[in-house]
PDB file of C-alpha atoms and ligand atoms in Angstrom:
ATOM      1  CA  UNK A   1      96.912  95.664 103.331  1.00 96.00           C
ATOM      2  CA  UNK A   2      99.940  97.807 104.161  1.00 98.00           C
ATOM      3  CA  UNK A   3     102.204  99.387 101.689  1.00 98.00           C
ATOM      4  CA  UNK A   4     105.506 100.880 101.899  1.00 98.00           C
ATOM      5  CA  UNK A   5     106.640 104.194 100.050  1.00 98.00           C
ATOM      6  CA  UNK A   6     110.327 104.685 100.037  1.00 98.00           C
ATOM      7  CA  UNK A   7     112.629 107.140  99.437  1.00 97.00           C
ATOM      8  CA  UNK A   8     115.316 109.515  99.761  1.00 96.00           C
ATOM      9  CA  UNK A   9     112.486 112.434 100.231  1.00 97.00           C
ATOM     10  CA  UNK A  10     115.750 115.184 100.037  1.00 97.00           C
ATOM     11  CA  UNK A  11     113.451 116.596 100.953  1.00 97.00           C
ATOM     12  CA  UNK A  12     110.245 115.111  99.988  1.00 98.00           C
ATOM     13  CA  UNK A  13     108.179 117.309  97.553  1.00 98.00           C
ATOM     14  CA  UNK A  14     104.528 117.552  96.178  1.00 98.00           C
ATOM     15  CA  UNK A  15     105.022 114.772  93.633  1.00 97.00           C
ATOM     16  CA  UNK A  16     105.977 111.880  96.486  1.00 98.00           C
ATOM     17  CA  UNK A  17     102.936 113.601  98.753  1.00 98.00           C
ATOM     18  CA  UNK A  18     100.480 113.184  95.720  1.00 97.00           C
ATOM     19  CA  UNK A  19     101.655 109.697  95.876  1.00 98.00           C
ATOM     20  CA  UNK A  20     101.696 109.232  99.448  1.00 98.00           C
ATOM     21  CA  UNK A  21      98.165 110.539  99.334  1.00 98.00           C
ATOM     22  CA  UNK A  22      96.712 108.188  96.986  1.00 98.00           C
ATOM     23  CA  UNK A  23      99.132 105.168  98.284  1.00 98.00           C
ATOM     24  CA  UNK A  24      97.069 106.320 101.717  1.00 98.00           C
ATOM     25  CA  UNK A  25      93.517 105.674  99.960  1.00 98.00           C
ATOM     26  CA  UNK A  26      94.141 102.692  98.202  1.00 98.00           C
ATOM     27  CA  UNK A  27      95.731 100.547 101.277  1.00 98.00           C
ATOM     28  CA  UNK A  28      95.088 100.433 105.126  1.00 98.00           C
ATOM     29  CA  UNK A  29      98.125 101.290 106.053  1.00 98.00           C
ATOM     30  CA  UNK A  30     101.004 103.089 104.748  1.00 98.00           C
ATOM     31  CA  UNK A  31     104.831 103.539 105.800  1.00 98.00           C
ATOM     32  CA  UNK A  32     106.775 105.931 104.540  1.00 98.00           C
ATOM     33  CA  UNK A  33     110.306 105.401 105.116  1.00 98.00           C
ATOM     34  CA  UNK A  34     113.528 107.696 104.511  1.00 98.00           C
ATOM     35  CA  UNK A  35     116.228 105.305 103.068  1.00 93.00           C
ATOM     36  CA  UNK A  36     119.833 105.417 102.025  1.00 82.00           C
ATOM     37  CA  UNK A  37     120.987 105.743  98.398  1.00 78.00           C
ATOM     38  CA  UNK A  38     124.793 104.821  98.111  1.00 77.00           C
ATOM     39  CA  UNK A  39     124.789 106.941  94.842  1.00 77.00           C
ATOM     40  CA  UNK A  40     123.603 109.739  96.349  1.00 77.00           C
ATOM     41  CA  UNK A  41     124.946 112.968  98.238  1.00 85.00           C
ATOM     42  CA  UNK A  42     122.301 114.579 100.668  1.00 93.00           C
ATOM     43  CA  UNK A  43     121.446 117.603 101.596  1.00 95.00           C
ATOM     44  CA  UNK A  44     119.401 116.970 104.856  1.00 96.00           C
ATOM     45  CA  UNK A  45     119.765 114.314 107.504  1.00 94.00           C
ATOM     46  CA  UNK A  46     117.881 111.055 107.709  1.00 95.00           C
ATOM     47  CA  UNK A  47     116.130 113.077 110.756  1.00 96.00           C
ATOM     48  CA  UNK A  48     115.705 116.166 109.167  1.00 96.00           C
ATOM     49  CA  UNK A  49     114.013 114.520 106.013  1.00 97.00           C
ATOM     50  CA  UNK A  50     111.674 112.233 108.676  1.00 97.00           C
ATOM     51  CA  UNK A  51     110.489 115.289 110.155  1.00 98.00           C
ATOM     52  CA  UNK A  52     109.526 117.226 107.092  1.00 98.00           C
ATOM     53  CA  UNK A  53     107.462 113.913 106.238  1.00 98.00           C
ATOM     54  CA  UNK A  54     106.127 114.118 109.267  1.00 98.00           C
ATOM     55  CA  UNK A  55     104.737 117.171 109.014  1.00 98.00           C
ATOM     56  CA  UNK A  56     103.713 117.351 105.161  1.00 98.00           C
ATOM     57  CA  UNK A  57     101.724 113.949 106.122  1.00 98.00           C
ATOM     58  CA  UNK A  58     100.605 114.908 109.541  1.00 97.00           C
ATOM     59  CA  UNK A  59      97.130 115.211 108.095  1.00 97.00           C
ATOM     60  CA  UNK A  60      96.853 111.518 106.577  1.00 98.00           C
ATOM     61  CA  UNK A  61      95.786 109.359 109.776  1.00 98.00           C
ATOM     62  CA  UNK A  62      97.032 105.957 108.570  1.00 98.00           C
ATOM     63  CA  UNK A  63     100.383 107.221 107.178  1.00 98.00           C
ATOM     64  CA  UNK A  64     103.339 106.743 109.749  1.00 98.00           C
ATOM     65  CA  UNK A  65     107.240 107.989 108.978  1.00 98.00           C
ATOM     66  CA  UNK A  66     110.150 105.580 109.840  1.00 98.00           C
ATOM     67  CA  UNK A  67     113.834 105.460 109.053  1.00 97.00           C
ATOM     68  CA  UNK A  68     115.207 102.638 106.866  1.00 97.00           C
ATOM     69  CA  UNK A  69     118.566 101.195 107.710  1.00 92.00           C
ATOM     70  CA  UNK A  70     119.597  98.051 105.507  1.00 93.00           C
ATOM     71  CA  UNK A  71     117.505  96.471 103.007  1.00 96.00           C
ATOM     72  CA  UNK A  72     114.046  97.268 102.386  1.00 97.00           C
ATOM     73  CA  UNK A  73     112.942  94.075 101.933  1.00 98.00           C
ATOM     74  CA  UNK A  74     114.070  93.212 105.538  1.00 98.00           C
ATOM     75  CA  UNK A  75     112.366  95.786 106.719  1.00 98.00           C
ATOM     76  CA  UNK A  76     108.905  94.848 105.110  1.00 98.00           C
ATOM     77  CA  UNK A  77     109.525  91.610 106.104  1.00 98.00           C
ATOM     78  CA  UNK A  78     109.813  92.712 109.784  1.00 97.00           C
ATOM     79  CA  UNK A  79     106.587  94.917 109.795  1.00 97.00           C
ATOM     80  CA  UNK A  80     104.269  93.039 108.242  1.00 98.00           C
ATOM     81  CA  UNK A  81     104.408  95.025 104.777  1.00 98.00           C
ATOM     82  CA  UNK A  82     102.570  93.547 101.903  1.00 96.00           C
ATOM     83  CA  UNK A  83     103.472  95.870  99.226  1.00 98.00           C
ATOM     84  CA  UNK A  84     105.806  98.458  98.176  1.00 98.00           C
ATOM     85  CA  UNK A  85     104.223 101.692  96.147  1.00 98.00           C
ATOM     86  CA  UNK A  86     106.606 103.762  93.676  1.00 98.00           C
ATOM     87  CA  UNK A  87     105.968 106.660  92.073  1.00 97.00           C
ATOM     88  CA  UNK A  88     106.888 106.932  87.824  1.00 96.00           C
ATOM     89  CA  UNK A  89     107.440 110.147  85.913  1.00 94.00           C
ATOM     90  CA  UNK A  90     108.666 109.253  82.969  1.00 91.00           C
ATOM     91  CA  UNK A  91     110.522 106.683  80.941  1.00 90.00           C
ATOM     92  CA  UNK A  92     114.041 106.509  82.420  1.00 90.00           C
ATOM     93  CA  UNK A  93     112.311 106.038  85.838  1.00 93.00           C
ATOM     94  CA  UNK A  94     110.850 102.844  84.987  1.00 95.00           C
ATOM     95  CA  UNK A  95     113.798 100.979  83.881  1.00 95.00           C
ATOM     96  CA  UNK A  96     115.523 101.810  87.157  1.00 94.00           C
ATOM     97  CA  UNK A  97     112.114 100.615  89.316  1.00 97.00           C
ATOM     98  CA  UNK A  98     112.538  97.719  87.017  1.00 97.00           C
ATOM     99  CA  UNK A  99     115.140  96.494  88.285  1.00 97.00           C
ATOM    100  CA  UNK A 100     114.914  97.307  92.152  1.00 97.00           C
ATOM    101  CA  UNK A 101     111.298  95.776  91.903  1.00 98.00           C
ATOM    102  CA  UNK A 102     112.623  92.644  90.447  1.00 98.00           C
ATOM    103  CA  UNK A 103     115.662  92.436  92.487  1.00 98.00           C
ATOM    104  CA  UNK A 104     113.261  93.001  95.911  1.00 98.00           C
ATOM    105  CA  UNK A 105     110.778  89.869  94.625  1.00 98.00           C
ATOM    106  CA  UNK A 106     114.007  88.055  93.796  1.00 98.00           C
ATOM    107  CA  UNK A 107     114.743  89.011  97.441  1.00 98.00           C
ATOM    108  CA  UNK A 108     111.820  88.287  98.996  1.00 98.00           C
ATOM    109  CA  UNK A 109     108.938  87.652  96.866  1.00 98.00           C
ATOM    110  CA  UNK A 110     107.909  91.333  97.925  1.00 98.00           C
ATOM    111  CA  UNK A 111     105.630  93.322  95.486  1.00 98.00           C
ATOM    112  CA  UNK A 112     106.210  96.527  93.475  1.00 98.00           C
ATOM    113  CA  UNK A 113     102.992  98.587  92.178  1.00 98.00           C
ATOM    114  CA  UNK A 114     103.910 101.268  90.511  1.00 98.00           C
ATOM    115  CA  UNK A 115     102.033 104.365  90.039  1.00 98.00           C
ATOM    116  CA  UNK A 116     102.184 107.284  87.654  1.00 96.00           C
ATOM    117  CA  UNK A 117     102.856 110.727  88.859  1.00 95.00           C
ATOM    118  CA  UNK A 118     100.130 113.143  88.479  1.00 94.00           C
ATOM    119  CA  UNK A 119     101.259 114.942  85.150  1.00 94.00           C
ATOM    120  CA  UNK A 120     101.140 118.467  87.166  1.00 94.00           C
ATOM    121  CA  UNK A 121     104.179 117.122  89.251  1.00 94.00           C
ATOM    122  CA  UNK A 122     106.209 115.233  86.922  1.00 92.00           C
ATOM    123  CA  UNK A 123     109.071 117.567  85.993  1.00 92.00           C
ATOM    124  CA  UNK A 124     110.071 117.670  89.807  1.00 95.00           C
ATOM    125  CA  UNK A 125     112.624 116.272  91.049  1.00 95.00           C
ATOM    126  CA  UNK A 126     114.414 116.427  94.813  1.00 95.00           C
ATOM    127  CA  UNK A 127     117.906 116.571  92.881  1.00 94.00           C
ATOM    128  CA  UNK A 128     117.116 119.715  90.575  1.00 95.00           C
ATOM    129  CA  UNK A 129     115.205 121.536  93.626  1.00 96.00           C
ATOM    130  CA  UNK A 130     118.469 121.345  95.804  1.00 95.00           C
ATOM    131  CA  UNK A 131     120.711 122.363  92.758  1.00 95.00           C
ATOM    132  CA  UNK A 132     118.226 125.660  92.001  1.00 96.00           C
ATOM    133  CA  UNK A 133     118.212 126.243  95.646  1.00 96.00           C
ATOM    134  CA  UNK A 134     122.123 125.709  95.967  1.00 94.00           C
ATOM    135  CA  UNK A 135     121.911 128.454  93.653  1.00 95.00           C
ATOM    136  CA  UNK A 136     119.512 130.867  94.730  1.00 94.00           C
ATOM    137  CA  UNK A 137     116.542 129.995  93.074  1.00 95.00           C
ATOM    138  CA  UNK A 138     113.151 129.950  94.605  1.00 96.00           C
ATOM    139  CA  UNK A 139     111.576 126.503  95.089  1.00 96.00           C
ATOM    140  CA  UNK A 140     108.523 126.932  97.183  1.00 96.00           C
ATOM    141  CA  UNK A 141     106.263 126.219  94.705  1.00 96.00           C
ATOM    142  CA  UNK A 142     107.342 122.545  94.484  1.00 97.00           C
ATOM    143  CA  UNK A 143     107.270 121.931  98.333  1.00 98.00           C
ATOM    144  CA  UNK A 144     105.531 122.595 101.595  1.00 97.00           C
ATOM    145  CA  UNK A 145     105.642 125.735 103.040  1.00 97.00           C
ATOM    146  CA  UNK A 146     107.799 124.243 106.032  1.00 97.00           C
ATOM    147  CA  UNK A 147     110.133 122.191 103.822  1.00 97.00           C
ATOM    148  CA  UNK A 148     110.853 125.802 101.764  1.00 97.00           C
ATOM    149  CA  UNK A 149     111.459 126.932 105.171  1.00 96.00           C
ATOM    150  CA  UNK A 150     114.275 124.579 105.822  1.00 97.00           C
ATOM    151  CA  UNK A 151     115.616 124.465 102.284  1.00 96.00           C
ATOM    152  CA  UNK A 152     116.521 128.210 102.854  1.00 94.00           C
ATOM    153  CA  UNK A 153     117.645 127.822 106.312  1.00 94.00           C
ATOM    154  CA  UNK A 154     120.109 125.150 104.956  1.00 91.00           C
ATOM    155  CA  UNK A 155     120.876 126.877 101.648  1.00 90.00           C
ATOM    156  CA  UNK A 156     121.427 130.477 101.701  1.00 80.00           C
ATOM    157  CA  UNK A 157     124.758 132.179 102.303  1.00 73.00           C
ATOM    158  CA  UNK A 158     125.556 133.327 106.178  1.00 66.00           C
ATOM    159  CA  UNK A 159     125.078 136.797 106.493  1.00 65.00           C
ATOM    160  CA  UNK A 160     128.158 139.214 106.905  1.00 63.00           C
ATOM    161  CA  UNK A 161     129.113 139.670 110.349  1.00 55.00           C
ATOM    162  CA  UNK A 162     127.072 136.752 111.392  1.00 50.00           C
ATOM    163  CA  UNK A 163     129.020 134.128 113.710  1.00 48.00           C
ATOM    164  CA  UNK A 164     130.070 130.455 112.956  1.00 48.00           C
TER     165      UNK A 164
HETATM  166  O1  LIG B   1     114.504 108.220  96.348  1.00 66.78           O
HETATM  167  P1  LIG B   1     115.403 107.116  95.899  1.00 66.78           P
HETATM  168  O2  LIG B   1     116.842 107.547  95.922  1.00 66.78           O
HETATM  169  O3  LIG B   1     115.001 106.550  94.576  1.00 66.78           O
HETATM  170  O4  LIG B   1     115.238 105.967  96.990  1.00 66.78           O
HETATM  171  C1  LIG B   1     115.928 104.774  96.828  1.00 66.78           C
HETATM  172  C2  LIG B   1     115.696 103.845  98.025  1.00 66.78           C
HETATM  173  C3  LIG B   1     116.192 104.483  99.314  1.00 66.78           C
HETATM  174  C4  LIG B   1     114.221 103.535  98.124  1.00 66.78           C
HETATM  175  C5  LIG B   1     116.479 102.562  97.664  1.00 66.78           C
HETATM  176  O5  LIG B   1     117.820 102.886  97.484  1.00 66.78           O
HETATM  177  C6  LIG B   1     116.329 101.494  98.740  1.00 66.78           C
HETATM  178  O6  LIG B   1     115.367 100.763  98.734  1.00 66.78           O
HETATM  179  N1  LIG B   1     117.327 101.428  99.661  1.00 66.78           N
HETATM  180  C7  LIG B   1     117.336 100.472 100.728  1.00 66.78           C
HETATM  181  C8  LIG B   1     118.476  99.467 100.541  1.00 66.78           C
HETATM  182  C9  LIG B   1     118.047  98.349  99.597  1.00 66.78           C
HETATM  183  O7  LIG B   1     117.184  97.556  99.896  1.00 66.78           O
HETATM  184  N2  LIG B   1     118.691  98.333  98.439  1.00 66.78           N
HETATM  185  C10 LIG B   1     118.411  97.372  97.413  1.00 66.78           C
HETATM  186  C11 LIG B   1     117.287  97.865  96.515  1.00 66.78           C
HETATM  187  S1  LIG B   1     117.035  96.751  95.172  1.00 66.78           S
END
């Protein structure tokens, strides 16, 4: 079966790779793809936030990164997908993955499993790591080595003297 895991991933941190991970042993095939929410300001590119997938996944072999333009359920419907995987932290997730997992089998008759986060990971959250890193806090330990990498490169002040 192939599954779908999708996302903002601004930028994509160790609670979506534990559930990339185990999305990756529980189905044949898995697509991650870096969507668009309206409601939402990003830091990083589509392309940037692809690429940082594709590296933090690069060791899963049946785990591919795509960009998702429209509605997901037209995309599953394109490629073949069978399922969609979300991760859940906590209560106020759910009732938001409610609704988009209803309104997608409204859609489509497309399914929603939902899984829970690993407890380790489920205070994280892309939104608070770019606000601490907006304002100078340290982050690394919720992300890839790389991704910190870029957060910084993105976030910190220019320094004096330094051109445009
Ligand atoms: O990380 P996010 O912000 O929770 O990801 C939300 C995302 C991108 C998965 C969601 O907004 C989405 O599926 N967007 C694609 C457009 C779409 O199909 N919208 C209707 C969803 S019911």
């Amino acid at each position: 079966m192939r599954a779908i895991c999708p996302g903002s991933f601004d930028p994509v941190t160790h609670g979506h790779l534990d559930i990339i991970e185990r999305a990756s042993q529980m189905f044949s095939e898995v697509v991650v793809a870096v969507g668009r929410n309206s409601a939402k300001n990003y830091l990083f590119t589509p392309d940037e936030r692809a690429a940082m997938l594709t590296d933090a996944t690069s060791g899963l072999a049946n785990v591919r990164v795509e960009l998702l333009d429209g509605l997901l359920v037209d995309f599953c419907r394109d490629r073949d997908i069978d399922v969609i995987v979300k991760g859940l932290r906590f209560a106020s997730d759910f009732e938001f993955e409610l609704q988009m997992a209803q309104m997608n089998f409204a859609l489509s008759g497309i399914e929603t499993i939902m899984l829970p986060t690993a407890a380790k990971w489920a205070h994280l959250s892309s939104t608070m790591i770019r606000e601490v890193a907006k304002l100078g806090g340290d982050v690394a330990q919720f992300v890839t080595p790389e991704v910190a990498q870029r957060i910084r490169a993105k976030t910190s002040p220019p320094t004096e003297g330094g051109s445009a």
